[in-house]
Short mmCIF file of C-alpha atoms and ligand atoms in Angstrom, two decimals:
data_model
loop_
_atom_site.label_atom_id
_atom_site.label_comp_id
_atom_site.label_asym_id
_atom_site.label_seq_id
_atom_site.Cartn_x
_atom_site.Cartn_y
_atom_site.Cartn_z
CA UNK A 1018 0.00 0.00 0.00
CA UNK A 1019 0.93 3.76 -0.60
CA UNK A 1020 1.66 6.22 2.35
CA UNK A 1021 -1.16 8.20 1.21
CA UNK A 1022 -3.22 5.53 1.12
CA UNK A 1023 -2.53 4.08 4.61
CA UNK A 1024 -2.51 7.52 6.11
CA UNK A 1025 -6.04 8.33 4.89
CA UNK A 1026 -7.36 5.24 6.29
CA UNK A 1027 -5.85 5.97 9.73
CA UNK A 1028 -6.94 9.20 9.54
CA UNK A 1029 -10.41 8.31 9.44
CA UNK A 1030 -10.60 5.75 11.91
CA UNK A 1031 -9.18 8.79 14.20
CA UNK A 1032 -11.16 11.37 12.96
CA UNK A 1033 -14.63 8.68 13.84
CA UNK A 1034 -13.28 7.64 17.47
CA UNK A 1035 -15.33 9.21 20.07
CA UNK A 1036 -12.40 8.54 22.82
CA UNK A 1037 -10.32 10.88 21.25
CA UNK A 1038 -10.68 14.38 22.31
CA UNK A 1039 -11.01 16.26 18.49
CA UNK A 1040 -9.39 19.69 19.98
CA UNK A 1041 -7.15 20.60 17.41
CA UNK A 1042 -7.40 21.22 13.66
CA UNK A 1043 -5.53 18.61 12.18
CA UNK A 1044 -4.56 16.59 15.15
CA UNK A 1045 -5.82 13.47 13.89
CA UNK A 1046 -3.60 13.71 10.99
CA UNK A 1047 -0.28 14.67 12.37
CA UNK A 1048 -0.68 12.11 15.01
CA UNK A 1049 -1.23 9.46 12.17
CA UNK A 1050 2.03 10.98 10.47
CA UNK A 1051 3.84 10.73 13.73
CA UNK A 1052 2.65 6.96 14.30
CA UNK A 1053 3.30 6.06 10.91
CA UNK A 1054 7.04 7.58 10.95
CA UNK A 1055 7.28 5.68 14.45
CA UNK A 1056 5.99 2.40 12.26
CA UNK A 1057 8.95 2.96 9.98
CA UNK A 1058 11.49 4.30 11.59
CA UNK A 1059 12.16 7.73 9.55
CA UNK A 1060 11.66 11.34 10.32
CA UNK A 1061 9.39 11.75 6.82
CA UNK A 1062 6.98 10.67 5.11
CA UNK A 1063 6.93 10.23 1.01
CA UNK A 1064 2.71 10.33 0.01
CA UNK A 1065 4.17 7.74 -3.14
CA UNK A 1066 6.45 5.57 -1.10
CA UNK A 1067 5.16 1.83 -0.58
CA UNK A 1068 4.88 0.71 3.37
CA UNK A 1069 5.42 -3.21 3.67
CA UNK A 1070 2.79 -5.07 4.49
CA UNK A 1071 4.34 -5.82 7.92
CA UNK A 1072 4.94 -2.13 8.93
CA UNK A 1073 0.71 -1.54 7.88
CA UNK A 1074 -0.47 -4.00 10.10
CA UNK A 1075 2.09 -3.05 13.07
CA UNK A 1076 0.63 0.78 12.11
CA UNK A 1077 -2.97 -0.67 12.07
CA UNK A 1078 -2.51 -1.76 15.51
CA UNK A 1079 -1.05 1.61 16.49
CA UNK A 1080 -4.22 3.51 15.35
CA UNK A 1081 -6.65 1.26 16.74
CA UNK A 1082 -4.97 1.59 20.09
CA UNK A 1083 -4.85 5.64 19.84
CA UNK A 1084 -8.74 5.25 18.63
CA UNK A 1085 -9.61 3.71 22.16
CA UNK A 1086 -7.89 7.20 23.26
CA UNK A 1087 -4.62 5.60 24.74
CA UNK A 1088 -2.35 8.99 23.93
CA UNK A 1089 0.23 8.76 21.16
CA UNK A 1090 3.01 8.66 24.05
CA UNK A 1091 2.14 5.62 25.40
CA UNK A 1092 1.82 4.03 22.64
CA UNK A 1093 5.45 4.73 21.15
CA UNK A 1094 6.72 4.77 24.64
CA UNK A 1095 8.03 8.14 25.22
CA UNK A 1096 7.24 11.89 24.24
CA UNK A 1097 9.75 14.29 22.84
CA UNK A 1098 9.76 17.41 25.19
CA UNK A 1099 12.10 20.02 24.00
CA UNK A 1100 13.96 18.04 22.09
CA UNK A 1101 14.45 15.67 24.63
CA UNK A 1102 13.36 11.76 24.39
CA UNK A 1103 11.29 11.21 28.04
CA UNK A 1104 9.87 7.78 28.49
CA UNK A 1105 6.11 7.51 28.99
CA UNK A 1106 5.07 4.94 31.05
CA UNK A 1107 1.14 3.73 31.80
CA UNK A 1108 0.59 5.49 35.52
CA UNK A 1109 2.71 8.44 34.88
CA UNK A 1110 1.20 11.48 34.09
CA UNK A 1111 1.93 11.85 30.07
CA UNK A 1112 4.01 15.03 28.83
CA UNK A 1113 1.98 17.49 27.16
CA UNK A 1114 3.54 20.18 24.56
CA UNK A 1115 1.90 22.65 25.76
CA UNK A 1116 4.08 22.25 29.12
CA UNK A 1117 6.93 23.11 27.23
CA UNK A 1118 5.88 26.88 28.01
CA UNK A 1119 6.50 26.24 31.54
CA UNK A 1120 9.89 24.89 30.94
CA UNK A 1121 10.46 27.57 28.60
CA UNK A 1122 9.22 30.86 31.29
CA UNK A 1123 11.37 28.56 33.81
CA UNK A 1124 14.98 27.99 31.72
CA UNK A 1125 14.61 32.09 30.95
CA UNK A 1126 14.85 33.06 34.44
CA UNK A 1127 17.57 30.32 35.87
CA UNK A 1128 19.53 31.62 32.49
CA UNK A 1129 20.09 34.83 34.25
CA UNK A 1130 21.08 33.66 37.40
CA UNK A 1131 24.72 32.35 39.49
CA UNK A 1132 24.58 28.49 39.95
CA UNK A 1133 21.02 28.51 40.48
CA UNK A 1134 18.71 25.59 41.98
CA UNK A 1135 15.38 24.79 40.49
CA UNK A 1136 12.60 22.74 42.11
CA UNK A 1137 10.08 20.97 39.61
CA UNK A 1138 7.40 20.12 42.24
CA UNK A 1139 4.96 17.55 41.15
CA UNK A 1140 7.21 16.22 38.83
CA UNK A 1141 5.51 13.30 37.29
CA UNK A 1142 8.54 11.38 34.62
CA UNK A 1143 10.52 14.55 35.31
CA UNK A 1144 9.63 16.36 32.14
CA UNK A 1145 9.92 19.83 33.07
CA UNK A 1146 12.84 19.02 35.83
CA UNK A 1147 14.69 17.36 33.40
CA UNK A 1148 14.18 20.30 30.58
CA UNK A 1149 15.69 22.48 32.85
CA UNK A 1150 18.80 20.41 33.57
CA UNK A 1151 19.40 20.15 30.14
CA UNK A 1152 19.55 23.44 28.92
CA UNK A 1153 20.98 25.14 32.19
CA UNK A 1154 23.78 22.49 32.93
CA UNK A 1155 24.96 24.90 35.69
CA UNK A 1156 21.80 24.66 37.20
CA UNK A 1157 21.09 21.60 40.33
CA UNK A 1158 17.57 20.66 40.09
CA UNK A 1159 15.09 18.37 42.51
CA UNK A 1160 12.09 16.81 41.34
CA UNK A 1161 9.77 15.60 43.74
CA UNK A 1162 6.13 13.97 43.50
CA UNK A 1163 3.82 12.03 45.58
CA UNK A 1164 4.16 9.07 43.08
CA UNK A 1165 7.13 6.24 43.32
CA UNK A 1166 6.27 5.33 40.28
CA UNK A 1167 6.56 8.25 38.31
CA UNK A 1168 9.96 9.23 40.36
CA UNK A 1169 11.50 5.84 39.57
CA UNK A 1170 10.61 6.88 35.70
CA UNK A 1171 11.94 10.43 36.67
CA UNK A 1172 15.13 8.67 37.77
CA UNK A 1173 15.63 6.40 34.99
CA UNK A 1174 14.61 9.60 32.34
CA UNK A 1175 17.91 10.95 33.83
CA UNK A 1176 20.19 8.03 33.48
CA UNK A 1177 19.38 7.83 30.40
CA UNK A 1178 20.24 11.22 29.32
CA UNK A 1179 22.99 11.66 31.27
CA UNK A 1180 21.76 14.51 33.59
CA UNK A 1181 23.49 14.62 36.51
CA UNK A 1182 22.56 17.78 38.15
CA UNK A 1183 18.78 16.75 38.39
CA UNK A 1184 17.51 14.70 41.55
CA UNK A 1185 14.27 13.03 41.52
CA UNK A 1186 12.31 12.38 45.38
CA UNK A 1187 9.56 10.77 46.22
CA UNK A 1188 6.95 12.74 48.61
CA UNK A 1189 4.64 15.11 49.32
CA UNK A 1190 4.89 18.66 47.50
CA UNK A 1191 8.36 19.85 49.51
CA UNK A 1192 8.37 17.82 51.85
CA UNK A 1193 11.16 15.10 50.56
CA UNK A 1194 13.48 18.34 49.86
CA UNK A 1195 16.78 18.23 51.64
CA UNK A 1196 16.43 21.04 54.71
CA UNK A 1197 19.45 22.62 53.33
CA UNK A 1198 17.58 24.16 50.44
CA UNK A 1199 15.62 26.46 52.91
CA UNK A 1200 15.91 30.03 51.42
CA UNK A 1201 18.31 28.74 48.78
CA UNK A 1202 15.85 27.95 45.75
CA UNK A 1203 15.66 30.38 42.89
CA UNK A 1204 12.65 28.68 41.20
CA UNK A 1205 9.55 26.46 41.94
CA UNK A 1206 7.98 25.17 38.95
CA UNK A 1207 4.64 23.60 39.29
CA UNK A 1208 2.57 21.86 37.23
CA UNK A 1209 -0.02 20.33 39.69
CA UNK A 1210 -3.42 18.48 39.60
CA UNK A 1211 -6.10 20.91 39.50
CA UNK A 1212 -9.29 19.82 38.20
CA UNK A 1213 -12.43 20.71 40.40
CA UNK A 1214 -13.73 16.93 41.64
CA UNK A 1215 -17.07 17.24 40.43
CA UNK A 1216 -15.74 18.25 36.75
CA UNK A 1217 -13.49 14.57 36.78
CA UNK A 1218 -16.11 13.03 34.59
CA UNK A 1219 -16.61 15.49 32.41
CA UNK A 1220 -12.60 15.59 30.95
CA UNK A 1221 -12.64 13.88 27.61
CA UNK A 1222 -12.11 10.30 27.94
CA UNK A 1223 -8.96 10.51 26.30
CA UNK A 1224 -7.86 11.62 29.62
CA UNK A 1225 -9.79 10.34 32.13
CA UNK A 1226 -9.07 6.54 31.08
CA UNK A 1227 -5.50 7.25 30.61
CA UNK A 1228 -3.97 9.47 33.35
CA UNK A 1229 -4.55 8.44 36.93
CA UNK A 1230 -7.07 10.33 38.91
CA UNK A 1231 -4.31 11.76 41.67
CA UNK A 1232 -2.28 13.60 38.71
CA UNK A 1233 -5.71 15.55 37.56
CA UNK A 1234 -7.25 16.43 40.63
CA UNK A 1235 -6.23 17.14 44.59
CA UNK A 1236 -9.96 15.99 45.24
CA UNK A 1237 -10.49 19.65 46.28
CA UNK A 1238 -13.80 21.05 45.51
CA UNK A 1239 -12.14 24.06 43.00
CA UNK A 1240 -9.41 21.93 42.33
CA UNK A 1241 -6.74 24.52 44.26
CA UNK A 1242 -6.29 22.94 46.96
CA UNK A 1243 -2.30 21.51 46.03
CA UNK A 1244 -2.03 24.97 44.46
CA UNK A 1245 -2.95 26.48 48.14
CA UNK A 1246 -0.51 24.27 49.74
CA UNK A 1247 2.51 24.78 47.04
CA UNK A 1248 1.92 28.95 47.12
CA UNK A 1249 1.61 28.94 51.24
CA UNK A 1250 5.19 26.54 51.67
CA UNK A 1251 7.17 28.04 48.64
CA UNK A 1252 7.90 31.13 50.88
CA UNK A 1253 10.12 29.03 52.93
CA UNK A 1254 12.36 27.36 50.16
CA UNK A 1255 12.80 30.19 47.81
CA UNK A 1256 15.18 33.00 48.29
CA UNK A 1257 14.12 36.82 47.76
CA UNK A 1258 13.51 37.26 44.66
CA UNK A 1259 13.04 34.06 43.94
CA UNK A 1260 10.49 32.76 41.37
CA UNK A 1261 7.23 30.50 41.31
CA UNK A 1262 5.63 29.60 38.31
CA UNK A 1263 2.15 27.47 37.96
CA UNK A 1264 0.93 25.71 34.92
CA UNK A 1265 -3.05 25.74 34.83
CA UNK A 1266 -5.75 26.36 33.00
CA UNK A 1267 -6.97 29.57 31.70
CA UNK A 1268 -10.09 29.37 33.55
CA UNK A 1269 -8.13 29.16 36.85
CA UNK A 1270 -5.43 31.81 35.93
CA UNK A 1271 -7.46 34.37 37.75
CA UNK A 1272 -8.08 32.21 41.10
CA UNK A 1273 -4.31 30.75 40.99
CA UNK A 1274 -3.61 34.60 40.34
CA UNK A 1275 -5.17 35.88 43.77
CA UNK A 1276 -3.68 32.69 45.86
CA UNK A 1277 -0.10 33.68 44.76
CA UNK A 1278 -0.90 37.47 45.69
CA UNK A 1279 -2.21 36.34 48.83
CA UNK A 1280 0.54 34.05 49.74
CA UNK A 1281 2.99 37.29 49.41
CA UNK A 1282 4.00 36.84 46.11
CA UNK A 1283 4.62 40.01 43.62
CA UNK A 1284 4.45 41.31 40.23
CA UNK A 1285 2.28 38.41 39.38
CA UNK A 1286 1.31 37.66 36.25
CA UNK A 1287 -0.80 35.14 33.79
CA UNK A 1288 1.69 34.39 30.68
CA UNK A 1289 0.42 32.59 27.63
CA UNK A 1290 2.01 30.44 25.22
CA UNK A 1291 1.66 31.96 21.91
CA UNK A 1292 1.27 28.44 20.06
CA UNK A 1293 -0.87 26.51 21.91
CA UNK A 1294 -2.69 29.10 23.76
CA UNK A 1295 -4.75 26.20 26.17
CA UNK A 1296 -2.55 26.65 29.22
CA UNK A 1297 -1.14 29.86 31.46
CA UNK A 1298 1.43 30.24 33.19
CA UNK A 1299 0.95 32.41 36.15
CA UNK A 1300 4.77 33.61 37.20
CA UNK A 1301 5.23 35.36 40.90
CA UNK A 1302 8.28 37.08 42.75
CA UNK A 1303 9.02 36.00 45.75
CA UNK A 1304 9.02 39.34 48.17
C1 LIG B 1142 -0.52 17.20 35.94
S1 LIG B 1142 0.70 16.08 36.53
C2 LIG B 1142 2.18 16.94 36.04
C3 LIG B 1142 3.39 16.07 35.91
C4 LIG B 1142 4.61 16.77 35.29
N1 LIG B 1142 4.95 17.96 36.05
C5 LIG B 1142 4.35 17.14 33.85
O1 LIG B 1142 4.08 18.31 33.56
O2 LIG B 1142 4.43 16.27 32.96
C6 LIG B 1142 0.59 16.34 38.26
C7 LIG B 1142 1.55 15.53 39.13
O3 LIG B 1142 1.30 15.86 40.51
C8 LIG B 1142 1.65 14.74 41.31
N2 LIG B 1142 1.09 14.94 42.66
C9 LIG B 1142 -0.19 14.84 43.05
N3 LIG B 1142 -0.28 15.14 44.37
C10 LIG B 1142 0.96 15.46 44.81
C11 LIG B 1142 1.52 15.87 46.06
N4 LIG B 1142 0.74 16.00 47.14
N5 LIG B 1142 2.85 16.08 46.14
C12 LIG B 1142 3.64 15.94 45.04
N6 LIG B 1142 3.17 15.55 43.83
C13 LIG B 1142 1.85 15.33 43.71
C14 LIG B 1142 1.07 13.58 40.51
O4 LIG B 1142 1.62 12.35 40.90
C15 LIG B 1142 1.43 14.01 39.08
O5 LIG B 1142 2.66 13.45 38.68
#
């Protein structure tokens, strides 16, 4: 068969699956372009090039699997998350593009800054943490998160990519950080559960079925309550002037707004991503 020919197919299984979450224009054919380059091992696709009979029904598979919703990461095994390869694993929360904003508001501000130590709370496989290591190799970075699973993915994410200067812990928000780091952190990044409970069942089930219920919500009834928590501690780890930055959605930039405020943060702000525009970033100075 053709590429074009098994693309279009794929693409219209996709485009009729009601599991998948049809946000984007065009999402159903890029991911079937990304599976089908997975299939074959290549970076492109030619529209006239034959596919082998083997690779098709291997790809088949593939799209049948993303039609039940099962994200594109899990099914090739890993994400690519500014430029780096992070292993997805089923139970870890899955890296989402649009969280390379947060990385990105984070790596600007440790850029400009002595030695400086980051803090990726809630860091699932270390995505964010790990971002950060790479591309400020003078910076030491912990990652900690409730889940032993996702920190032993964390862990091995680093070993495989040979970052050093990023430690993964296992525990609640700060509270696996080495005391040390009191007063000595120049930058929390957070990218934390925060769907309301009630609104659980209505994510698309893309989500729901896929991502373990503690890495979408705190069970809170607005969904803040980790948010609260993260805002009222960071005080105590970060130095003056320090920086904490929040990943949510824009219908809770306001409310995540007024929490940092009122947890003594300054010149906060909402930031948005000028690609994918479904996330904020609300970035605060610590006094
Ligand atoms: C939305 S996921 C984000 C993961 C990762 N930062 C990313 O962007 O890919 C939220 C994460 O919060 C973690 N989490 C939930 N409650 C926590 C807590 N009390 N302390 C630390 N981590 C927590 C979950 O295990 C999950 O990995």
């Amino acid at each position: 068969m053709k590429t074009a020919d098994v693309l279009a197919r794929a693409v219209a299984t996709l485009k009729a699956s009601p599991a998948i979450d049809h946000w984007q224009k065009d999402r159903e054919e890029i991911e079937a372009d990304d599976l089908l380059c997975f299939a074959l091992g290549v970076d492109e696709l030619d529209p006239q090039d034959d596919v082998p009979p083997g690779v098709v029904r291997r790809y088949q598979r593939m799209v049948e699997r993303r039609a039940t919703g099962e994200p594109v990461q899990l099914i090739k095994g890993f994400a690519v998350f500014r430029g780096l390869e992070i292993l997805a694993r089923s139970g870890v929360f899955v890296p989402r593009d649009s969280t390379e904003f947060l990385a990105e508001q984070a790596i600007r501000r440790l850029r400009r800054r002595r030695d400086p130590v980051a803090v990726d709370l809630a860091c699932g496989g270390g995505t964010v943490g790990l971002a950060i290591a790479d591309e400020v190799p003078a910076a030491r970075v912990y990652g900690t998160d409730i889940s032993a699973e996702a920190i032993r993915v964390a862990r091995l994410n680093a070993r495989r990519l040979g970052l050093s200067n990023a430690t993964f812990l296992t525990g609640d928000l700060f509270g696996a950080l080495p005391r040390r780091l009191r007063g000595a952190v120049d930058l929390v990044a957070l990218h934390p559960p925060y769907v309301a409970k009630r609104e659980l069942r209505e994510l698309p089930e893309e989500i729901r079925r896929f991502e373990p219920a503690h890495t979408l919500t705190d069970h809170s009834a607005n969904g803040l309550g980790l948010v609260g928590r993260a805002a009222a501690e960071s005080g105590t780890w970060l130095k003056r002037g320090g920086w904490l930055l929040i990943e949510v959605s824009p219908d809770r930039a306001r409310s995540v707004a007024k929490v940092m405020r009122d947890h003594g943060f300054h010149d906060v702000r909402s930031t948005v991503d000028t690609g994918f525009k479904v996330t904020r970033v609300l970035v605060g100075r610590w006094r």
